[in-house]
Coordinates of C-alpha atoms in Angstrom, one line a residue:
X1 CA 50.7 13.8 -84.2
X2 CA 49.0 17.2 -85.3
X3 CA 45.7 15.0 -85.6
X4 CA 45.9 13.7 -82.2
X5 CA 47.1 17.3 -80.4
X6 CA 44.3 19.3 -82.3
X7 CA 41.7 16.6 -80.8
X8 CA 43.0 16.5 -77.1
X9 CA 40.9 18.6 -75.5
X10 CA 37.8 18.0 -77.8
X11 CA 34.7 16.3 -76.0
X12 CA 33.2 13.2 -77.5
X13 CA 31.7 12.9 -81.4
X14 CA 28.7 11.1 -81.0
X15 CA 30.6 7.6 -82.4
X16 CA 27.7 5.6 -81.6
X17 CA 24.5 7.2 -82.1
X18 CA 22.0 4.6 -81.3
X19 CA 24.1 3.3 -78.1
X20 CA 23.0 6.1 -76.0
X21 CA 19.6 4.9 -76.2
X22 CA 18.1 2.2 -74.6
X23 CA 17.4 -0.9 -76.9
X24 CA 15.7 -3.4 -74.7
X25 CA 13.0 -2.4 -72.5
X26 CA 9.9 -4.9 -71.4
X27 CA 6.4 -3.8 -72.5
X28 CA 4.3 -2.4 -70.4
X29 CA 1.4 -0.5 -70.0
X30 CA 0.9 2.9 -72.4
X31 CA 0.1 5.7 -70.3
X32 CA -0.2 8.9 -72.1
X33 CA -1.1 10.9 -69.1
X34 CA 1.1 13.8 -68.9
X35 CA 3.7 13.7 -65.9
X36 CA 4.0 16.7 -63.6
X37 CA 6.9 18.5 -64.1
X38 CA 9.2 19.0 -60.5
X39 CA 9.6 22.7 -61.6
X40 CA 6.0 23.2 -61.7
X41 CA 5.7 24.4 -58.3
X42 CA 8.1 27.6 -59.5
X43 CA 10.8 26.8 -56.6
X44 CA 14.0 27.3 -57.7
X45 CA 16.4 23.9 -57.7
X46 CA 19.5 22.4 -57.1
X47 CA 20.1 20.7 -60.2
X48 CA 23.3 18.7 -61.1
X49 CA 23.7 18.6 -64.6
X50 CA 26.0 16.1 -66.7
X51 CA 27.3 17.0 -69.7
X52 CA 28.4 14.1 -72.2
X53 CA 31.4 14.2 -74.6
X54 CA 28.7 12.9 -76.9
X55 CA 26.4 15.7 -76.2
X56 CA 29.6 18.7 -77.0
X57 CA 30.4 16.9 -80.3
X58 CA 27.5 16.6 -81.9
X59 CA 26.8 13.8 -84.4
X60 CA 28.7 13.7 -87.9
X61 CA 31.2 16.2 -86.7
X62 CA 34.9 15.8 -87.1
X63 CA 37.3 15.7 -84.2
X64 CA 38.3 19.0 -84.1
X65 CA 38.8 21.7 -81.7
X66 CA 36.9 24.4 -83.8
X67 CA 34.1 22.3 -83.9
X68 CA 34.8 21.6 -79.9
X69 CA 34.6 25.5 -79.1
X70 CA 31.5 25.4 -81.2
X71 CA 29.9 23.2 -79.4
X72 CA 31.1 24.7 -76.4
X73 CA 29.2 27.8 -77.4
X74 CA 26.0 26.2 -78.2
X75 CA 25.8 24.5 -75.0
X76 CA 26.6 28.1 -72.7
X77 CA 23.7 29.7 -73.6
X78 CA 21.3 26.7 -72.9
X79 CA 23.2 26.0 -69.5
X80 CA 22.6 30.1 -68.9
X81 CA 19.0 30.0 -69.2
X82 CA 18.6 27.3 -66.8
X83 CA 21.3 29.0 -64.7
X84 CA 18.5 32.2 -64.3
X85 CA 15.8 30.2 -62.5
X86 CA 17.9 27.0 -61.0
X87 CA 20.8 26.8 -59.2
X88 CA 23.3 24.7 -60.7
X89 CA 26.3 22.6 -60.9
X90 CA 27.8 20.9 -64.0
X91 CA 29.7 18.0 -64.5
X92 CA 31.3 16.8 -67.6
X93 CA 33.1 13.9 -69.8
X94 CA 36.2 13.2 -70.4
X95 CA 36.4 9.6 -72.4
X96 CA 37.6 11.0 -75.4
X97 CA 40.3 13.6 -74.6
X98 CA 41.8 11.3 -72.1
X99 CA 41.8 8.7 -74.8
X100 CA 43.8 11.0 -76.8
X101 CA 46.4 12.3 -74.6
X102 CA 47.7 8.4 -73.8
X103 CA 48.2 8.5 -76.8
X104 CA 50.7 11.0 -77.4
X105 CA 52.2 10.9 -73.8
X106 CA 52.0 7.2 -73.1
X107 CA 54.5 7.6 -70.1
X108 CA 51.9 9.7 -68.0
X109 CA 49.6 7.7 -65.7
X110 CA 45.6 8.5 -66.4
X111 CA 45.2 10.2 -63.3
X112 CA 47.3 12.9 -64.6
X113 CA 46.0 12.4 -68.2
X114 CA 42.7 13.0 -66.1
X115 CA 43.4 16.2 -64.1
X116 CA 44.8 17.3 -67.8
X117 CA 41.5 16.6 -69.7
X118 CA 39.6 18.2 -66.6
X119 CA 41.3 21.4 -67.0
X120 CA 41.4 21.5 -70.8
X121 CA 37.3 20.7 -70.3
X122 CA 36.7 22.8 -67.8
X123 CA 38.8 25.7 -69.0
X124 CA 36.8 26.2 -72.6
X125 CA 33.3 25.7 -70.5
X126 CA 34.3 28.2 -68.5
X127 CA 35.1 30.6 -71.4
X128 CA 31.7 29.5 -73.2
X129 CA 29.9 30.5 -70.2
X130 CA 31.1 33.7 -69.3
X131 CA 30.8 34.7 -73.3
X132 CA 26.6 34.0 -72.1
X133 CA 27.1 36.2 -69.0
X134 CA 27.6 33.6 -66.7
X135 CA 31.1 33.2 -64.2
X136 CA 31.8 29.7 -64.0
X137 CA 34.7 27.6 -62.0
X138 CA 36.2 24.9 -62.6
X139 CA 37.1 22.8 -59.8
X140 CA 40.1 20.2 -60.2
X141 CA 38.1 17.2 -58.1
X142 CA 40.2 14.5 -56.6
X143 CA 37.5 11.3 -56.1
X144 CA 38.9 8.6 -53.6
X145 CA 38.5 5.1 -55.0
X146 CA 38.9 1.6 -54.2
X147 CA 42.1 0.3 -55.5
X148 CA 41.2 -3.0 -55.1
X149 CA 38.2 -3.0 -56.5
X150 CA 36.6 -5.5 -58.7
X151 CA 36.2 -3.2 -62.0
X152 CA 40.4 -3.4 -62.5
X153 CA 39.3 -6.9 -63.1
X154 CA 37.6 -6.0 -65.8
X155 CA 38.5 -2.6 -67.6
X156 CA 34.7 -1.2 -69.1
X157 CA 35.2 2.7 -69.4
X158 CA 35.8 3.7 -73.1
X159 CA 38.2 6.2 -74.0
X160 CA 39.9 7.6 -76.6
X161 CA 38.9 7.4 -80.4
X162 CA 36.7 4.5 -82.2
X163 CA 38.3 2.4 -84.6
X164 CA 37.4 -0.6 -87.3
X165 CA 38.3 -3.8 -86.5
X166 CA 41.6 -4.4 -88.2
X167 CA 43.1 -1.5 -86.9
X168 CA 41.8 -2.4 -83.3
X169 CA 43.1 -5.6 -83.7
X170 CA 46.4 -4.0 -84.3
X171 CA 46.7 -1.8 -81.4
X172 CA 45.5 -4.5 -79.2
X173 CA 48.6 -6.9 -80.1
X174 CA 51.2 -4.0 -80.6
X175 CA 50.3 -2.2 -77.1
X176 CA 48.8 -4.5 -75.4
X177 CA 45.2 -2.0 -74.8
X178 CA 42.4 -4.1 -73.6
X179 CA 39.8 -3.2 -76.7
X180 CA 36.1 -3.9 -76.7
X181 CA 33.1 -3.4 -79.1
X182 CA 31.4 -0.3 -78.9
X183 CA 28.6 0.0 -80.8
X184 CA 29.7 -1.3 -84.1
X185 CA 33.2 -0.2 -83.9
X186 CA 35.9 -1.1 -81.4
X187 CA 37.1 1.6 -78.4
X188 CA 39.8 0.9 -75.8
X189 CA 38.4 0.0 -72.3
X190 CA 40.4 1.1 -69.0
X191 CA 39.2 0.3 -65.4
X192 CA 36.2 2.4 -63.8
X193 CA 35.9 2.3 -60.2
X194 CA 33.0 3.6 -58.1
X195 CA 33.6 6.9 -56.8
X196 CA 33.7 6.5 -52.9
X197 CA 34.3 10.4 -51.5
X198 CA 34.8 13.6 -53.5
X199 CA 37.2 15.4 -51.7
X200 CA 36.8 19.2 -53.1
X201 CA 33.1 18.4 -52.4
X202 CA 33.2 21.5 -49.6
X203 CA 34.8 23.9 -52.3
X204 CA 32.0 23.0 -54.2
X205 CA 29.0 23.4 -51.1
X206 CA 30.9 26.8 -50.6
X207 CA 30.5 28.6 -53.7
X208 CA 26.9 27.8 -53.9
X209 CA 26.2 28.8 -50.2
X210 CA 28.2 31.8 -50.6
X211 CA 28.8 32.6 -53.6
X212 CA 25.7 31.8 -55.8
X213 CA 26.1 33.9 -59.1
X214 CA 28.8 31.8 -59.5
X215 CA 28.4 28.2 -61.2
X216 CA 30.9 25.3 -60.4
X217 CA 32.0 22.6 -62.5
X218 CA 33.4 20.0 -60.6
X219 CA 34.0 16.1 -61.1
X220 CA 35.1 16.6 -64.6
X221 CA 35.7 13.2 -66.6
X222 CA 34.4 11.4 -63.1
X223 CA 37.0 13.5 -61.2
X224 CA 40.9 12.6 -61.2
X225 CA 41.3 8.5 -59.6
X226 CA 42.7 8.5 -56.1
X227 CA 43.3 6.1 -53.3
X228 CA 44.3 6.2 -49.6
X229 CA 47.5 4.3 -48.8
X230 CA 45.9 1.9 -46.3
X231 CA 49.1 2.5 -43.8
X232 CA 48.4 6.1 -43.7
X233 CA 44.9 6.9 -44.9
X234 CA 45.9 10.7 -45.4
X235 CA 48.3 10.1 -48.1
X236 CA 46.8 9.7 -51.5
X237 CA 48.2 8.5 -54.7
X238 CA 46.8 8.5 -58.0
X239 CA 44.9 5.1 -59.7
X240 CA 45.3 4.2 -62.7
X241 CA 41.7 4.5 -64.5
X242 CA 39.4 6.5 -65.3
X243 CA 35.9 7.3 -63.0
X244 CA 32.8 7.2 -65.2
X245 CA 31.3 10.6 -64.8
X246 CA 27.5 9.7 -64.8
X247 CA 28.1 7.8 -61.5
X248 CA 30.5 10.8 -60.0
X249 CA 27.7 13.0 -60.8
X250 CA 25.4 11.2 -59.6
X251 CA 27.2 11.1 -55.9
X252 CA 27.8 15.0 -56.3
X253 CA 24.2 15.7 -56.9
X254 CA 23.2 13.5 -53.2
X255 CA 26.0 14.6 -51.3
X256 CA 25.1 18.4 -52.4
X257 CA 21.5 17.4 -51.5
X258 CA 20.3 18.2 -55.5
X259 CA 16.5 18.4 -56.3
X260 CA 17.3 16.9 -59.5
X261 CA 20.2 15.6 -61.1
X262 CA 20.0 15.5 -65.3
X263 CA 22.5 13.5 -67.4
X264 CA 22.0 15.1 -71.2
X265 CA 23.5 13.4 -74.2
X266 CA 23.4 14.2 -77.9
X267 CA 20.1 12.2 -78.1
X268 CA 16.8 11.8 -76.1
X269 CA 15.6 9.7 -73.5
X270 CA 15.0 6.7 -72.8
X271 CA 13.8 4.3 -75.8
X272 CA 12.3 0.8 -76.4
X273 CA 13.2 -0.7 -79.6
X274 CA 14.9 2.1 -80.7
X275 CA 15.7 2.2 -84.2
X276 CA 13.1 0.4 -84.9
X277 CA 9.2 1.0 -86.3
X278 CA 7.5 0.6 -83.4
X279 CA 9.8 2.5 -81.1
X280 CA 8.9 4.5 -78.4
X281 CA 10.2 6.7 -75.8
X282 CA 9.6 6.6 -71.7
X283 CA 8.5 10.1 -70.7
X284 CA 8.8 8.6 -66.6
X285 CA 9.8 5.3 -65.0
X286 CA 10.7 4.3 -61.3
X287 CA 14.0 2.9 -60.6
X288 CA 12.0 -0.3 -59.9
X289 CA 10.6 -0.6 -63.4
X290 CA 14.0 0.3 -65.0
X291 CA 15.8 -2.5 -62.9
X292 CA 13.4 -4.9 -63.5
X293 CA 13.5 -4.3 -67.3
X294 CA 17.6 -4.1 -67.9
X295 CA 16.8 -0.6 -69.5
X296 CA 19.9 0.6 -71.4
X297 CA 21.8 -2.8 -70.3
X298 CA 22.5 -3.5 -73.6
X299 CA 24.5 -0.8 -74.0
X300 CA 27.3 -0.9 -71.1
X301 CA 29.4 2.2 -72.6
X302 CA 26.7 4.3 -73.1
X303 CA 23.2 3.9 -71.4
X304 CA 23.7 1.6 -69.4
X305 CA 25.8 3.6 -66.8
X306 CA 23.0 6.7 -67.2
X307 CA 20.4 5.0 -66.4
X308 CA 21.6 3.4 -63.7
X309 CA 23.6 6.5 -62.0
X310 CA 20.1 8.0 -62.4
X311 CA 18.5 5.3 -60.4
X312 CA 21.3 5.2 -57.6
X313 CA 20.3 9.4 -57.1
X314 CA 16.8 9.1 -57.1
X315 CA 17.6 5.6 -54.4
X316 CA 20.4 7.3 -52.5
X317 CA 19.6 10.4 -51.3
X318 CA 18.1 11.8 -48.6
X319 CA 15.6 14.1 -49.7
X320 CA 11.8 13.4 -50.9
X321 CA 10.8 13.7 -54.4
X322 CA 14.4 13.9 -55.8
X323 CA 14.2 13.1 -59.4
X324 CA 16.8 12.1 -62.5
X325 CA 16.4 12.9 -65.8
X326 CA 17.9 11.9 -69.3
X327 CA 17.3 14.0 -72.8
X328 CA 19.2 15.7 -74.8
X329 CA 21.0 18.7 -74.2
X330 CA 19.2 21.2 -76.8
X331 CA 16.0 20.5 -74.7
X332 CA 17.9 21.1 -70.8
X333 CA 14.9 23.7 -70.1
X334 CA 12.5 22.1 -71.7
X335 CA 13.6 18.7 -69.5
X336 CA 13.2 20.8 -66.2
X337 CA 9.4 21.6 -67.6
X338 CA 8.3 18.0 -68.1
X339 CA 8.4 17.9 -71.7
X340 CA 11.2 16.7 -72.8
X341 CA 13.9 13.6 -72.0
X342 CA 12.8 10.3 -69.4
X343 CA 11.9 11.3 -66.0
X344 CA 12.9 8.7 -63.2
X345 CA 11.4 8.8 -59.8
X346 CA 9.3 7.1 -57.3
X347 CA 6.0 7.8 -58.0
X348 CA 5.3 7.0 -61.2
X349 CA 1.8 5.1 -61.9
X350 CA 2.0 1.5 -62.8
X351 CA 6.3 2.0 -63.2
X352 CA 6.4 3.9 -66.4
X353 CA 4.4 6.1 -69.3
X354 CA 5.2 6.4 -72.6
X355 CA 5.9 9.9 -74.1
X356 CA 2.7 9.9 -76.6
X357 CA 3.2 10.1 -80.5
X358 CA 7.2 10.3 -80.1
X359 CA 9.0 7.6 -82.3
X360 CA 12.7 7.3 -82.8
X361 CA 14.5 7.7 -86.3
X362 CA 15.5 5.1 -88.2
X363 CA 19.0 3.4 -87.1
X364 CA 21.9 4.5 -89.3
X365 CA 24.0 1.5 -90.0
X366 CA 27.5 2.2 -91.2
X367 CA 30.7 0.2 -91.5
X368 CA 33.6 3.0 -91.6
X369 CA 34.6 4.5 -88.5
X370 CA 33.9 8.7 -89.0
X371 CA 37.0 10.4 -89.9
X372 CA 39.2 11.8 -87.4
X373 CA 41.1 15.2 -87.7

């Protein structure tokens, strides 16, 4: 019980290292000719930025919350930087903590679990980010969903702690959790619907328009599951699941009309073959080409849903030469600039070019789950 309250608010240990790389990626032509950077022009940008669980707990660390605050205050001053030239708004994960609370309140429904994480999140970014000079917010976002929607059908958002197979089989059979593979250990799974509308989406657009030394964080975990009651479309209840926060941000960052939107992990881009000898890493590729390729389908718990919330920002909004972009979190400014991470836009020449002389470590194969404080 200590074990599990001491890891509640604690964002998520990198349980699957190669996952949040893409593994299967159709060959293509090797450009090496350096993509222009969208902050080249010296404008300043809106930039939505995504913060992963797996990017706050880095890899090999314990569940625990000293090495959560840690984290927490590695990640403030890298967020601060950006914050001096860009205008942001950050976004964060939740899969983890939420994981954790069901399990020592497994009365409470996991839109309350939710709203909890969100707060406990949001609450130590907050206090990381003002110890680097900047005042942040966080925002408690409700996100309308489809209750009826076809992903209760089939629950795909991991949460909660990983586990070897025995003891996943276990838990499974005793309470009746819906567990799937993740990576080479097993996670439980709970429904993610689409977001539909993010309802403090003006608190949001007001803080930046009048209040811009100030940096929001809103949509934490995906934002907390809601649904109109059809008879009376102004009463909402809470859903039971939980939003995956990749796609919420990626729905922030067009309805706030973002320049960019960035989605940094505790690894780099975009791979092909990764793990592998000949692996390389995509330094830009157009929705198209990423589609066409199943880039990061292989992995539907971890890339997967990146790459394609990146391509449904750069598709979906409204503005010209929006752009997405996935790296790891160490190299946020150095992402902006072109030089780190996998751009994806429109216009890239012949649908992708490789990041020259960059090849990905060696996979780490292991067949204990890490242990957990």
């Amino acid at each position: 019980m200590i074990a599990h309250r001491r890891a509640l608010i604690l964002l998520s240990k990198t349980r699957c290292s190669f996952s949040t790389k893409s593994g299967a990626v159709a060959e293509a032509g090797s450009k090496t000719t350096p993509t222009p950077s969208p902050s080249q022009s010296g404008k300043k940008l809106r930039l939505v930025v995504a913060v992963g669980g797996n990017a706050l707990q880095r890899r090999g660390e314990r569940l625990t919350i000293e090495n959560m605050l840690k984290a927490a205050s590695e990640m403030a001053p890298v967020m601060a930087e950006l914050a001096k030239t860009h205008e942001l708004v950050l976004t964060h994960g939740n899969g983890p903590q939420v994981g954790e609370l069901a399990l020592e309140r497994a009365a409470a429904t996991f839109d309350v679990l939710g709203a909890e994480s969100s707060g406990q999140i949001g609450y130590v970014m907050a206090q990381a980010m003002q110890s680097a000079g900047v005042t942040a917010v966080p925002i408690l976002t409700q996100v309308v969903v489809d209750q009826y929607s076809e992903a209760f059908k089939d629950p795909t958002k991991f949460v909660g702690p990983i586990y070897g197979s025995v003891e996943a089989q276990a838990l499974q059979t005793s309470l009746g959790w819906t567990i799937k593979p993740d990576g080479e250990y097993f996670r439980r799974v709970v429904p993610s619907p689409p977001p539909m509308e993010i309802l403090q989406l003006d608190a949001v657009k007001t803080l930046l328009e009048h209040n811009p030394n100030v940096l929001p964080i809103a949509c934490g975990g995906g934002g907390v599951p809601v649904a109109r009651i059809p008879s009376c479309p102004t009463t909402l209840q809470g859903v039971e699941a939980v939003i995956d926060k990749d796609a919420c941000g990626a729905k922030l960052a067009v309805e706030l009309e973002a320049d960019g939107y960035i989605i940094l992990t505790d690894g780099g881009g975009i791979w092909e073959n990764f793990g592998k000898p000949e692996a390389r890493e995509m330094e830009a590729a157009t929705p198209e080409y990423l589609r066409g390729t199943g880039a990061g389908q292989k992995f539907p718990g971890s890339m997967g849903p990146k790459v394609n919330s990146a391509i449904d920002f750069v598709e979906q909004s409204k503005k010209s030469g929006v752009w997405a972009a996935i790296g790891d979190l160490k190299d946020a400014a150095a992402i902006v600039e072109g030089k780190e991470g996998t751009y994806i836009k429109e216009d890239v020449k012949d649908g992708v070019v490789w990041r020259p002389g960059r090849a990905g470590p060696p996979r780490k194969e292991s067949h204990d789950p890490p242990a957990r404080a």
